[in-house]
PDB file of C-alpha atoms (C1' of nucleotides) in Angstrom:
ATOM      1  CA  MET O   1      40.154   3.742  -1.506  1.00  0.00           C
ATOM      2  CA  SER O   2      39.732   6.759   0.448  1.00  0.00           C
ATOM      3  CA  ASP O   3      38.977   8.496  -2.599  1.00  0.00           C
ATOM      4  CA  LEU O   4      36.131  10.111  -0.775  1.00  0.00           C
ATOM      5  CA  LEU O   5      38.483  11.438   1.749  1.00  0.00           C
ATOM      6  CA  GLN O   6      40.771  13.142  -0.640  1.00  0.00           C
ATOM      7  CA  ARG O   7      37.921  14.911  -2.507  1.00  0.00           C
ATOM      8  CA  LEU O   8      36.610  16.160   1.011  1.00  0.00           C
ATOM      9  CA  ARG O   9      40.300  17.378   1.698  1.00  0.00           C
ATOM     10  CA  GLY O  10      40.596  18.886  -1.794  1.00  0.00           C
ATOM     11  CA  ARG O  11      37.758  21.046  -1.261  1.00  0.00           C
ATOM     12  CA  GLY O  12      39.131  22.381   1.831  1.00  0.00           C
ATOM     13  CA  TRP O  13      36.616  20.797   4.535  1.00  0.00           C
ATOM     14  CA  ARG O  14      37.439  21.273   7.821  1.00  0.00           C
ATOM     15  CA  MET O  15      38.860  18.066   8.863  1.00  0.00           C
ATOM     16  CA  THR O  16      38.601  16.543  12.092  1.00  0.00           C
ATOM     17  CA  SER O  17      39.217  12.942  13.340  1.00  0.00           C
ATOM     18  CA  GLN O  18      35.262  12.031  13.513  1.00  0.00           C
ATOM     19  CA  ARG O  19      35.183  13.295  10.025  1.00  0.00           C
ATOM     20  CA  ARG O  20      37.908  11.290   8.675  1.00  0.00           C
ATOM     21  CA  VAL O  21      37.022   8.135  10.338  1.00  0.00           C
ATOM     22  CA  VAL O  22      33.168   8.525   8.856  1.00  0.00           C
ATOM     23  CA  ALA O  23      34.830   9.193   5.428  1.00  0.00           C
ATOM     24  CA  GLU O  24      37.239   6.324   5.714  1.00  0.00           C
ATOM     25  CA  VAL O  25      34.460   3.858   6.939  1.00  0.00           C
ATOM     26  CA  LEU O  26      31.878   4.649   3.995  1.00  0.00           C
ATOM     27  CA  ASP O  27      34.570   4.431   1.404  1.00  0.00           C
ATOM     28  CA  GLY O  28      36.056   1.316   2.672  1.00  0.00           C
ATOM     29  CA  ASP O  29      33.360  -0.951   2.456  1.00  0.00           C
ATOM     30  CA  HIS O  30      31.784  -2.427  -0.602  1.00  0.00           C
ATOM     31  CA  VAL O  31      28.211  -2.356   0.576  1.00  0.00           C
ATOM     32  CA  HIS O  32      26.120   0.710   1.238  1.00  0.00           C
ATOM     33  CA  LEU O  33      25.670   1.398   5.048  1.00  0.00           C
ATOM     34  CA  THR O  34      22.819   2.848   6.934  1.00  0.00           C
ATOM     35  CA  ALA O  35      24.144   5.755   9.145  1.00  0.00           C
ATOM     36  CA  ASP O  36      23.701   3.434  12.289  1.00  0.00           C
ATOM     37  CA  GLU O  37      26.222   0.880  10.852  1.00  0.00           C
ATOM     38  CA  VAL O  38      28.604   3.618   9.843  1.00  0.00           C
ATOM     39  CA  HIS O  39      28.284   4.708  13.441  1.00  0.00           C
ATOM     40  CA  ALA O  40      29.211   1.061  14.811  1.00  0.00           C
ATOM     41  CA  LEU O  41      32.115   0.936  12.337  1.00  0.00           C
ATOM     42  CA  ALA O  42      33.234   4.064  13.348  1.00  0.00           C
ATOM     43  CA  VAL O  43      33.266   3.234  17.266  1.00  0.00           C
ATOM     44  CA  ASP O  44      35.558   0.499  16.362  1.00  0.00           C
ATOM     45  CA  ARG O  45      38.182   3.147  15.503  1.00  0.00           C
ATOM     46  CA  LEU O  46      36.995   6.200  17.573  1.00  0.00           C
ATOM     47  CA  PRO O  47      35.022   4.985  20.633  1.00  0.00           C
ATOM     48  CA  GLU O  48      33.893   8.263  21.770  1.00  0.00           C
ATOM     49  CA  ILE O  49      32.252   9.367  18.433  1.00  0.00           C
ATOM     50  CA  SER O  50      28.636  10.357  18.813  1.00  0.00           C
ATOM     51  CA  ARG O  51      25.735   9.020  16.419  1.00  0.00           C
ATOM     52  CA  ALA O  52      24.596  12.886  16.263  1.00  0.00           C
ATOM     53  CA  THR O  53      28.075  13.541  14.868  1.00  0.00           C
ATOM     54  CA  VAL O  54      27.999  10.544  12.207  1.00  0.00           C
ATOM     55  CA  TYR O  55      24.367  11.790  11.171  1.00  0.00           C
ATOM     56  CA  ASN O  56      25.531  15.483  10.803  1.00  0.00           C
ATOM     57  CA  THR O  57      28.788  14.709   9.061  1.00  0.00           C
ATOM     58  CA  LEU O  58      26.668  12.123   6.626  1.00  0.00           C
ATOM     59  CA  GLY O  59      24.209  14.884   5.958  1.00  0.00           C
ATOM     60  CA  GLU O  60      27.089  17.425   5.134  1.00  0.00           C
ATOM     61  CA  MET O  61      28.702  15.169   2.540  1.00  0.00           C
ATOM     62  CA  VAL O  62      25.580  14.566   1.164  1.00  0.00           C
ATOM     63  CA  SER O  63      25.065  18.270   0.862  1.00  0.00           C
ATOM     64  CA  LEU O  64      28.313  18.697  -0.598  1.00  0.00           C
ATOM     65  CA  GLY O  65      27.512  16.575  -3.455  1.00  0.00           C
ATOM     66  CA  GLU O  66      30.329  13.837  -2.504  1.00  0.00           C
ATOM     67  CA  VAL O  67      28.014  11.275  -1.074  1.00  0.00           C
ATOM     68  CA  THR O  68      24.556  10.077  -2.168  1.00  0.00           C
ATOM     69  CA  GLU O  69      21.675   9.465  -0.002  1.00  0.00           C
ATOM     70  CA  LEU O  70      19.688   6.301  -1.106  1.00  0.00           C
ATOM     71  CA  SER O  71      16.066   5.935   0.436  1.00  0.00           C
ATOM     72  CA  THR O  72      14.510   2.419   0.149  1.00  0.00           C
ATOM     73  CA  ASP O  73      10.986   1.788   1.227  1.00  0.00           C
ATOM     74  CA  GLY O  74      10.907   2.913   4.702  1.00  0.00           C
ATOM     75  CA  ARG O  75      14.018   1.123   6.064  1.00  0.00           C
ATOM     76  CA  ALA O  76      16.942   3.267   7.278  1.00  0.00           C
ATOM     77  CA  LYS O  77      18.749   5.722   4.672  1.00  0.00           C
ATOM     78  CA  ARG O  78      21.850   4.318   3.023  1.00  0.00           C
ATOM     79  CA  TYR O  79      24.739   6.247   1.761  1.00  0.00           C
ATOM     80  CA  ASP O  80      26.703   6.092  -1.310  1.00  0.00           C
ATOM     81  CA  PRO O  81      30.307   7.250  -1.528  1.00  0.00           C
ATOM     82  CA  ASN O  82      30.590   6.907  -5.513  1.00  0.00           C
ATOM     83  CA  ALA O  83      28.775  10.153  -6.138  1.00  0.00           C
ATOM     84  CA  HIS O  84      30.917  10.889  -9.215  1.00  0.00           C
ATOM     85  CA  ARG O  85      31.021   7.418 -10.930  1.00  0.00           C
ATOM     86  CA  PRO O  86      27.473   7.034 -12.830  1.00  0.00           C
ATOM     87  CA  HIS O  87      25.763   3.667 -11.722  1.00  0.00           C
ATOM     88  CA  GLN O  88      22.306   2.124 -10.877  1.00  0.00           C
ATOM     89  CA  HIS O  89      21.519  -0.115  -7.503  1.00  0.00           C
ATOM     90  CA  LEU O  90      20.446  -3.756  -7.133  1.00  0.00           C
ATOM     91  CA  VAL O  91      18.431  -4.040  -3.703  1.00  0.00           C
ATOM     92  CA  CYS O  92      17.554  -6.970  -1.944  1.00  0.00           C
ATOM     93  CA  SER O  93      13.798  -6.995  -0.764  1.00  0.00           C
ATOM     94  CA  GLY O  94      14.999  -9.333   1.911  1.00  0.00           C
ATOM     95  CA  CYS O  95      17.673  -8.004   3.862  1.00  0.00           C
ATOM     96  CA  GLY O  96      17.915  -4.552   2.271  1.00  0.00           C
ATOM     97  CA  VAL O  97      21.441  -4.723   1.060  1.00  0.00           C
ATOM     98  CA  ILE O  98      22.389  -2.619  -1.974  1.00  0.00           C
ATOM     99  CA  ARG O  99      24.838  -3.279  -4.437  1.00  0.00           C
ATOM    100  CA  ASP O 100      26.073  -1.097  -7.523  1.00  0.00           C
ATOM    101  CA  VAL O 101      25.608  -1.998 -11.090  1.00  0.00           C
ATOM    102  CA  HIS O 102      26.505  -0.703 -14.476  1.00  0.00           C
ATOM    103  CA  PRO O 103      23.876  -1.416 -17.260  1.00  0.00           C
ATOM    104  CA  ALA O 104      24.885  -0.096 -20.740  1.00  0.00           C
ATOM    105  CA  GLY O 105      23.102   3.490 -21.672  1.00  0.00           C
ATOM    106  CA  ASP O 106      22.128   6.435 -20.025  1.00  0.00           C
ATOM    107  CA  PRO O 107      18.436   6.036 -18.855  1.00  0.00           C
ATOM    108  CA  LEU O 108      17.967   9.971 -19.287  1.00  0.00           C
ATOM    109  CA  THR O 109      17.671   9.468 -22.782  1.00  0.00           C
ATOM    110  CA  ASP O 110      15.010   7.118 -22.355  1.00  0.00           C
ATOM    111  CA  LEU O 111      12.376   9.634 -21.529  1.00  0.00           C
ATOM    112  CA  PRO O 112      11.426  11.290 -24.698  1.00  0.00           C
ATOM    113  CA  PRO O 113      10.493  15.062 -24.531  1.00  0.00           C
ATOM    114  CA  ASP O 114       6.804  14.635 -24.975  1.00  0.00           C
ATOM    115  CA  GLN O 115       6.978  12.624 -21.571  1.00  0.00           C
ATOM    116  CA  ARG O 116       8.665  15.354 -19.670  1.00  0.00           C
ATOM    117  CA  TYR O 117       5.473  17.416 -18.899  1.00  0.00           C
ATOM    118  CA  GLY O 118       7.478  20.795 -18.928  1.00  0.00           C
ATOM    119  CA  PHE O 119       9.861  19.377 -16.327  1.00  0.00           C
ATOM    120  CA  THR O 120      13.480  19.945 -16.508  1.00  0.00           C
ATOM    121  CA  VAL O 121      14.717  16.515 -16.185  1.00  0.00           C
ATOM    122  CA  SER O 122      18.327  16.310 -14.965  1.00  0.00           C
ATOM    123  CA  GLU O 123      18.783  12.595 -13.629  1.00  0.00           C
ATOM    124  CA  ALA O 124      17.506   9.362 -13.769  1.00  0.00           C
ATOM    125  CA  ALA O 125      17.880   6.588 -11.391  1.00  0.00           C
ATOM    126  CA  ILE O 126      17.090   2.832 -11.650  1.00  0.00           C
ATOM    127  CA  THR O 127      16.500   0.602  -8.793  1.00  0.00           C
ATOM    128  CA  TYR O 128      16.332  -2.990  -9.632  1.00  0.00           C
ATOM    129  CA  ARG O 129      14.811  -5.205  -6.962  1.00  0.00           C
ATOM    130  CA  GLY O 130      15.174  -8.977  -6.073  1.00  0.00           C
ATOM    131  CA  LEU O 131      16.392 -11.241  -3.699  1.00  0.00           C
ATOM    132  CA  CYS O 132      20.268 -11.647  -2.948  1.00  0.00           C
ATOM    133  CA  PRO O 133      21.905 -15.347  -3.162  1.00  0.00           C
ATOM    134  CA  GLY O 134      21.646 -15.281   0.812  1.00  0.00           C
ATOM    135  CA  CYS O 135      17.700 -14.641   0.846  1.00  0.00           C
ATOM    136  CA  ALA O 136      16.812 -16.412  -1.928  1.00  0.00           C
TER     137      ALA O 136
ATOM    138  CA  MET J   1     -12.109   5.987 -11.684  1.00  0.00           C
ATOM    139  CA  SER J   2     -12.309   4.073  -8.588  1.00  0.00           C
ATOM    140  CA  ASP J   3     -10.718   1.250 -10.372  1.00  0.00           C
ATOM    141  CA  LEU J   4      -8.799   0.450  -7.007  1.00  0.00           C
ATOM    142  CA  LEU J   5     -11.971   0.234  -5.351  1.00  0.00           C
ATOM    143  CA  GLN J   6     -13.298  -2.053  -7.616  1.00  0.00           C
ATOM    144  CA  ARG J   7     -10.174  -4.182  -7.517  1.00  0.00           C
ATOM    145  CA  LEU J   8     -10.394  -4.415  -3.896  1.00  0.00           C
ATOM    146  CA  ARG J   9     -14.187  -5.391  -3.953  1.00  0.00           C
ATOM    147  CA  GLY J  10     -13.458  -8.047  -6.646  1.00  0.00           C
ATOM    148  CA  ARG J  11     -10.903  -9.567  -4.378  1.00  0.00           C
ATOM    149  CA  GLY J  12     -13.731  -9.944  -1.815  1.00  0.00           C
ATOM    150  CA  TRP J  13     -11.735  -7.734   0.596  1.00  0.00           C
ATOM    151  CA  ARG J  14     -13.827  -6.965   3.583  1.00  0.00           C
ATOM    152  CA  MET J  15     -15.428  -3.476   3.160  1.00  0.00           C
ATOM    153  CA  THR J  16     -15.949  -0.784   5.473  1.00  0.00           C
ATOM    154  CA  SER J  17     -16.468   2.804   5.207  1.00  0.00           C
ATOM    155  CA  GLN J  18     -13.147   3.586   6.102  1.00  0.00           C
ATOM    156  CA  ARG J  19     -11.588   1.485   3.645  1.00  0.00           C
ATOM    157  CA  ARG J  20     -13.798   2.761   0.749  1.00  0.00           C
ATOM    158  CA  VAL J  21     -12.890   6.643   1.564  1.00  0.00           C
ATOM    159  CA  VAL J  22      -9.149   5.594   1.830  1.00  0.00           C
ATOM    160  CA  ALA J  23      -9.491   3.904  -1.553  1.00  0.00           C
ATOM    161  CA  GLU J  24     -11.561   6.613  -3.030  1.00  0.00           C
ATOM    162  CA  VAL J  25      -9.112   9.430  -1.667  1.00  0.00           C
ATOM    163  CA  LEU J  26      -6.189   7.640  -2.919  1.00  0.00           C
ATOM    164  CA  ASP J  27      -7.447   7.009  -6.521  1.00  0.00           C
ATOM    165  CA  GLY J  28      -9.560  10.073  -6.927  1.00  0.00           C
ATOM    166  CA  ASP J  29      -6.376  12.323  -6.983  1.00  0.00           C
ATOM    167  CA  HIS J  30      -4.155  12.681  -9.797  1.00  0.00           C
ATOM    168  CA  VAL J  31      -0.817  13.064  -7.560  1.00  0.00           C
ATOM    169  CA  HIS J  32       0.709  10.539  -5.302  1.00  0.00           C
ATOM    170  CA  LEU J  33      -0.174  11.315  -1.525  1.00  0.00           C
ATOM    171  CA  THR J  34       1.657  10.773   1.728  1.00  0.00           C
ATOM    172  CA  ALA J  35      -0.138   8.672   4.578  1.00  0.00           C
ATOM    173  CA  ASP J  36      -1.096  11.849   6.085  1.00  0.00           C
ATOM    174  CA  GLU J  37      -2.485  13.718   3.084  1.00  0.00           C
ATOM    175  CA  VAL J  38      -4.908  10.788   2.533  1.00  0.00           C
ATOM    176  CA  HIS J  39      -5.601  11.109   6.324  1.00  0.00           C
ATOM    177  CA  ALA J  40      -6.635  14.663   5.854  1.00  0.00           C
ATOM    178  CA  LEU J  41      -8.439  14.139   2.785  1.00  0.00           C
ATOM    179  CA  ALA J  42     -10.263  10.997   4.190  1.00  0.00           C
ATOM    180  CA  VAL J  43     -11.311  13.299   7.155  1.00  0.00           C
ATOM    181  CA  ASP J  44     -13.396  15.702   4.929  1.00  0.00           C
ATOM    182  CA  ARG J  45     -15.440  12.773   4.096  1.00  0.00           C
ATOM    183  CA  LEU J  46     -15.257  10.748   7.214  1.00  0.00           C
ATOM    184  CA  PRO J  47     -14.280  12.966  10.285  1.00  0.00           C
ATOM    185  CA  GLU J  48     -14.118   9.981  12.660  1.00  0.00           C
ATOM    186  CA  ILE J  49     -11.473   8.095  10.931  1.00  0.00           C
ATOM    187  CA  SER J  50      -8.098   7.732  12.777  1.00  0.00           C
ATOM    188  CA  ARG J  51      -4.394   8.164  11.539  1.00  0.00           C
ATOM    189  CA  ALA J  52      -3.953   4.411  12.582  1.00  0.00           C
ATOM    190  CA  THR J  53      -6.553   3.117  10.319  1.00  0.00           C
ATOM    191  CA  VAL J  54      -5.335   4.994   7.503  1.00  0.00           C
ATOM    192  CA  TYR J  55      -1.647   3.511   8.019  1.00  0.00           C
ATOM    193  CA  ASN J  56      -2.905   0.066   8.384  1.00  0.00           C
ATOM    194  CA  THR J  57      -5.448   0.313   5.362  1.00  0.00           C
ATOM    195  CA  LEU J  58      -2.535   1.653   3.140  1.00  0.00           C
ATOM    196  CA  GLY J  59      -0.400  -1.401   4.403  1.00  0.00           C
ATOM    197  CA  GLU J  60      -2.664  -3.706   3.560  1.00  0.00           C
ATOM    198  CA  MET J  61      -3.342  -2.522   0.165  1.00  0.00           C
ATOM    199  CA  VAL J  62       0.259  -2.643  -0.409  1.00  0.00           C
ATOM    200  CA  SER J  63       0.281  -6.188   0.891  1.00  0.00           C
ATOM    201  CA  LEU J  64      -2.451  -6.971  -1.510  1.00  0.00           C
ATOM    202  CA  GLY J  65      -0.253  -5.718  -4.371  1.00  0.00           C
ATOM    203  CA  GLU J  66      -2.877  -2.907  -5.278  1.00  0.00           C
ATOM    204  CA  VAL J  67      -1.407  -0.159  -4.340  1.00  0.00           C
ATOM    205  CA  THR J  68       2.519   0.674  -4.563  1.00  0.00           C
ATOM    206  CA  GLU J  69       4.773   2.314  -1.839  1.00  0.00           C
ATOM    207  CA  LEU J  70       7.003   5.135  -2.946  1.00  0.00           C
ATOM    208  CA  SER J  71       9.811   6.235  -0.651  1.00  0.00           C
ATOM    209  CA  THR J  72      11.114   9.727  -1.871  1.00  0.00           C
ATOM    210  CA  ASP J  73      14.440  11.087  -0.082  1.00  0.00           C
ATOM    211  CA  GLY J  74      13.710   9.574   3.206  1.00  0.00           C
ATOM    212  CA  ARG J  75      10.661  11.859   3.897  1.00  0.00           C
ATOM    213  CA  ALA J  76       7.174  10.470   4.111  1.00  0.00           C
ATOM    214  CA  LYS J  77       5.891   7.642   1.871  1.00  0.00           C
ATOM    215  CA  ARG J  78       3.564   8.383  -1.054  1.00  0.00           C
ATOM    216  CA  TYR J  79       1.034   5.826  -2.351  1.00  0.00           C
ATOM    217  CA  ASP J  80       0.492   4.933  -6.048  1.00  0.00           C
ATOM    218  CA  PRO J  81      -2.826   3.333  -6.839  1.00  0.00           C
ATOM    219  CA  ASN J  82      -1.796   2.338 -10.436  1.00  0.00           C
ATOM    220  CA  ALA J  83       0.004  -0.926  -9.218  1.00  0.00           C
ATOM    221  CA  HIS J  84      -1.133  -2.863 -12.482  1.00  0.00           C
ATOM    222  CA  ARG J  85      -0.327  -0.295 -15.047  1.00  0.00           C
ATOM    223  CA  PRO J  86       3.653  -0.379 -15.624  1.00  0.00           C
ATOM    224  CA  HIS J  87       4.733   3.188 -15.300  1.00  0.00           C
ATOM    225  CA  GLN J  88       7.770   5.103 -14.034  1.00  0.00           C
ATOM    226  CA  HIS J  89       8.088   8.473 -11.805  1.00  0.00           C
ATOM    227  CA  LEU J  90       8.955  12.039 -12.321  1.00  0.00           C
ATOM    228  CA  VAL J  91       9.874  13.539  -8.895  1.00  0.00           C
ATOM    229  CA  CYS J  92      10.173  17.340  -8.687  1.00  0.00           C
ATOM    230  CA  SER J  93      13.093  18.132  -6.592  1.00  0.00           C
ATOM    231  CA  GLY J  94      11.757  21.467  -5.385  1.00  0.00           C
ATOM    232  CA  CYS J  95       8.024  20.533  -4.334  1.00  0.00           C
ATOM    233  CA  GLY J  96       8.222  16.752  -4.189  1.00  0.00           C
ATOM    234  CA  VAL J  97       5.323  16.109  -6.357  1.00  0.00           C
ATOM    235  CA  ILE J  98       5.405  12.815  -8.422  1.00  0.00           C
ATOM    236  CA  ARG J  99       3.802  12.415 -11.628  1.00  0.00           C
ATOM    237  CA  ASP J 100       3.681   8.854 -13.727  1.00  0.00           C
ATOM    238  CA  VAL J 101       5.603   8.594 -17.078  1.00  0.00           C
ATOM    239  CA  HIS J 102       5.640   6.004 -19.660  1.00  0.00           C
ATOM    240  CA  PRO J 103       8.586   5.482 -21.514  1.00  0.00           C
ATOM    241  CA  ALA J 104       9.245   2.937 -23.810  1.00  0.00           C
ATOM    242  CA  GLY J 105      10.812  -0.333 -23.238  1.00  0.00           C
ATOM    243  CA  ASP J 106      11.235  -2.627 -20.205  1.00  0.00           C
ATOM    244  CA  PRO J 107      13.886  -1.611 -17.744  1.00  0.00           C
ATOM    245  CA  LEU J 108      14.147  -4.957 -16.495  1.00  0.00           C
ATOM    246  CA  THR J 109      15.959  -6.493 -19.581  1.00  0.00           C
ATOM    247  CA  ASP J 110      18.396  -3.750 -19.392  1.00  0.00           C
ATOM    248  CA  LEU J 111      20.152  -5.426 -16.718  1.00  0.00           C
ATOM    249  CA  PRO J 112      22.479  -8.119 -18.273  1.00  0.00           C
ATOM    250  CA  PRO J 113      22.914 -11.526 -16.344  1.00  0.00           C
ATOM    251  CA  ASP J 114      26.273 -11.048 -15.555  1.00  0.00           C
ATOM    252  CA  GLN J 115      25.291  -7.915 -13.839  1.00  0.00           C
ATOM    253  CA  ARG J 116      22.792  -9.619 -11.652  1.00  0.00           C
ATOM    254  CA  TYR J 117      25.340 -10.937  -8.938  1.00  0.00           C
ATOM    255  CA  GLY J 118      23.314 -13.873  -8.038  1.00  0.00           C
ATOM    256  CA  PHE J 119      20.096 -11.713  -7.456  1.00  0.00           C
ATOM    257  CA  THR J 120      16.763 -13.050  -8.361  1.00  0.00           C
ATOM    258  CA  VAL J 121      15.721  -9.644 -10.067  1.00  0.00           C
ATOM    259  CA  SER J 122      12.047  -9.019 -10.300  1.00  0.00           C
ATOM    260  CA  GLU J 123      11.438  -5.375 -10.795  1.00  0.00           C
ATOM    261  CA  ALA J 124      12.940  -2.166 -11.886  1.00  0.00           C
ATOM    262  CA  ALA J 125      11.796   1.171 -11.036  1.00  0.00           C
ATOM    263  CA  ILE J 126      13.224   4.425 -12.872  1.00  0.00           C
ATOM    264  CA  THR J 127      12.896   7.718 -11.166  1.00  0.00           C
ATOM    265  CA  TYR J 128      13.322  10.802 -13.165  1.00  0.00           C
ATOM    266  CA  ARG J 129      14.287  13.959 -11.161  1.00  0.00           C
ATOM    267  CA  GLY J 130      14.028  17.581 -12.012  1.00  0.00           C
ATOM    268  CA  LEU J 131      12.023  20.386 -11.571  1.00  0.00           C
ATOM    269  CA  CYS J 132       8.406  21.069 -12.332  1.00  0.00           C
ATOM    270  CA  PRO J 133       7.406  23.976 -14.401  1.00  0.00           C
ATOM    271  CA  GLY J 134       6.115  25.703 -11.145  1.00  0.00           C
ATOM    272  CA  CYS J 135       9.548  25.256  -9.469  1.00  0.00           C
ATOM    273  CA  ALA J 136      11.865  26.053 -12.389  1.00  0.00           C
TER     274      ALA J 136
ATOM    275  C1'  DT T   1     -22.765 -14.556  15.414  1.00  0.00           C
ATOM    276  C1'  DT T   2     -18.023 -13.845  14.837  1.00  0.00           C
ATOM    277  C1'  DA T   3     -13.856 -13.021  13.219  1.00  0.00           C
ATOM    278  C1'  DG T   4     -11.938  -8.989  11.361  1.00  0.00           C
ATOM    279  C1'  DT T   5     -11.637  -3.807  11.807  1.00  0.00           C
ATOM    280  C1'  DT T   6     -11.470   0.506  14.309  1.00  0.00           C
ATOM    281  C1'  DG T   7      -9.786   4.204  17.492  1.00  0.00           C
ATOM    282  C1'  DC T   8      -7.255   5.463  20.977  1.00  0.00           C
ATOM    283  C1'  DA T   9      -2.865   6.172  23.013  1.00  0.00           C
ATOM    284  C1'  DA T  10       1.557   4.751  23.459  1.00  0.00           C
ATOM    285  C1'  DA T  11       5.672   3.053  21.882  1.00  0.00           C
ATOM    286  C1'  DG T  12       9.021   2.440  18.334  1.00  0.00           C
ATOM    287  C1'  DG T  13      12.641   3.462  14.762  1.00  0.00           C
ATOM    288  C1'  DC T  14      15.227   6.759  12.690  1.00  0.00           C
ATOM    289  C1'  DT T  15      16.720  11.645  12.587  1.00  0.00           C
ATOM    290  C1'  DT T  16      17.565  16.254  13.946  1.00  0.00           C
ATOM    291  C1'  DT T  17      18.340  19.948  17.515  1.00  0.00           C
ATOM    292  C1'  DG T  18      19.807  22.904  21.693  1.00  0.00           C
ATOM    293  C1'  DC T  19      23.486  23.890  23.893  1.00  0.00           C
ATOM    294  C1'  DA T  20      27.877  24.197  26.581  1.00  0.00           C
ATOM    295  C1'  DC T  21      32.463  22.486  25.927  1.00  0.00           C
ATOM    296  C1'  DG T  22      36.297  21.472  22.822  1.00  0.00           C
ATOM    297  C1'  DC T  23      39.383  21.383  18.960  1.00  0.00           C
ATOM    298  C1'  DG T  24      41.346  22.733  13.854  1.00  0.00           C
ATOM    299  C1'  DC T  25      42.879  26.327  11.640  1.00  0.00           C
TER     300       DC T  25
ATOM    301  C1'  DG X   1      41.529  33.196  19.853  1.00  0.00           C
ATOM    302  C1'  DC X   2      37.953  32.347  17.125  1.00  0.00           C
ATOM    303  C1'  DG X   3      34.513  30.094  15.076  1.00  0.00           C
ATOM    304  C1'  DC X   4      33.200  25.617  13.702  1.00  0.00           C
ATOM    305  C1'  DG X   5      32.508  21.114  15.238  1.00  0.00           C
ATOM    306  C1'  DT X   6      31.126  17.610  18.868  1.00  0.00           C
ATOM    307  C1'  DG X   7      28.775  14.911  22.408  1.00  0.00           C
ATOM    308  C1'  DC X   8      24.785  14.374  25.425  1.00  0.00           C
ATOM    309  C1'  DA X   9      20.200  14.221  25.705  1.00  0.00           C
ATOM    310  C1'  DA X  10      15.986  15.441  24.376  1.00  0.00           C
ATOM    311  C1'  DA X  11      12.314  16.195  21.157  1.00  0.00           C
ATOM    312  C1'  DG X  12      10.576  15.608  16.446  1.00  0.00           C
ATOM    313  C1'  DC X  13       8.705  12.998  12.683  1.00  0.00           C
ATOM    314  C1'  DC X  14       6.729   9.119  10.418  1.00  0.00           C
ATOM    315  C1'  DT X  15       4.760   5.109  11.426  1.00  0.00           C
ATOM    316  C1'  DT X  16       3.524   0.512  14.179  1.00  0.00           C
ATOM    317  C1'  DT X  17       1.167  -1.589  17.981  1.00  0.00           C
ATOM    318  C1'  DG X  18      -1.947  -3.432  22.148  1.00  0.00           C
ATOM    319  C1'  DC X  19      -6.058  -3.637  23.524  1.00  0.00           C
ATOM    320  C1'  DA X  20     -11.043  -3.171  24.303  1.00  0.00           C
ATOM    321  C1'  DA X  21     -15.386  -1.702  21.765  1.00  0.00           C
ATOM    322  C1'  DC X  22     -17.519  -2.364  17.155  1.00  0.00           C
ATOM    323  C1'  DT X  23     -19.489  -4.035  12.880  1.00  0.00           C
ATOM    324  C1'  DA X  24     -19.571  -5.990   7.999  1.00  0.00           C
ATOM    325  C1'  DA X  25     -20.935 -10.707   6.172  1.00  0.00           C
TER     326       DA X  25
END
DNA sequence: TTAGTTGCAAAGGCTTTGCACGCGC
DNA sequence: GCGCGTGCAAAGCCTTTGCAACTAA
């Protein structure tokens, strides 16, 4: 918990109440939130915080490499605070909820050199799709 | 080539010049295009075609299951006409180009039952990211 | 004929930006 | 105090939709 906040502080990132609240909200929940959901939760703790600041802040966390941006099929982007723990995602086609999963093995090694077409491949992401218990 | 068009005709899909041109453009190019790129290429062949029709037509092809929608990085969606050939994608982080790859094995089987959290998992997509020869 | 398709323009969802004020360091 | 961060509102990008005219079967 608040692992993210500690990482950000450790990098000497200028801290404000808005940034702290965004980091806490992101890290404190077990599901991956959209920017608007982050804003809604942030408002509970800091009523004056603006949507623009939430968007800007999330964007900076992504630039710093401390948060990963997940874009699922035309819906709003979701933000994943576990940027340093290798994992994959399970997405519900119904409600869009995203949950982390940890299958065995490294997907990167599954792509043989003759399938790389000269690309310098640096990461591999697996997205499993289906319906969550609530939507099934 | 124009495999897609044949599949669509085979399903008894009502054919119009707009739909034919969209299918030809999508299938005729080896990269996966955005809706706007499809529109630009379609205009070359049929100057009056509207953006709305291109969007609607692509959406219907996706609903029919003949085209797959790819959402990369929160930018515009791209459309993949090879919906029936199992494959994965190699994405260039520099220019955004997407190329199909065919690694061995079925990624779906890599997710053990105890990692499914009650979800009914129906598909798995792997996205390999890196830099293409031109951007490296 | 007639249900389904098109084009236009306007609206919609999500996100970014310009600018003046405010605050962390 | 300085420079970056914030809030507001407006603009931006991509996409969808309402409606009247049109057309494939």
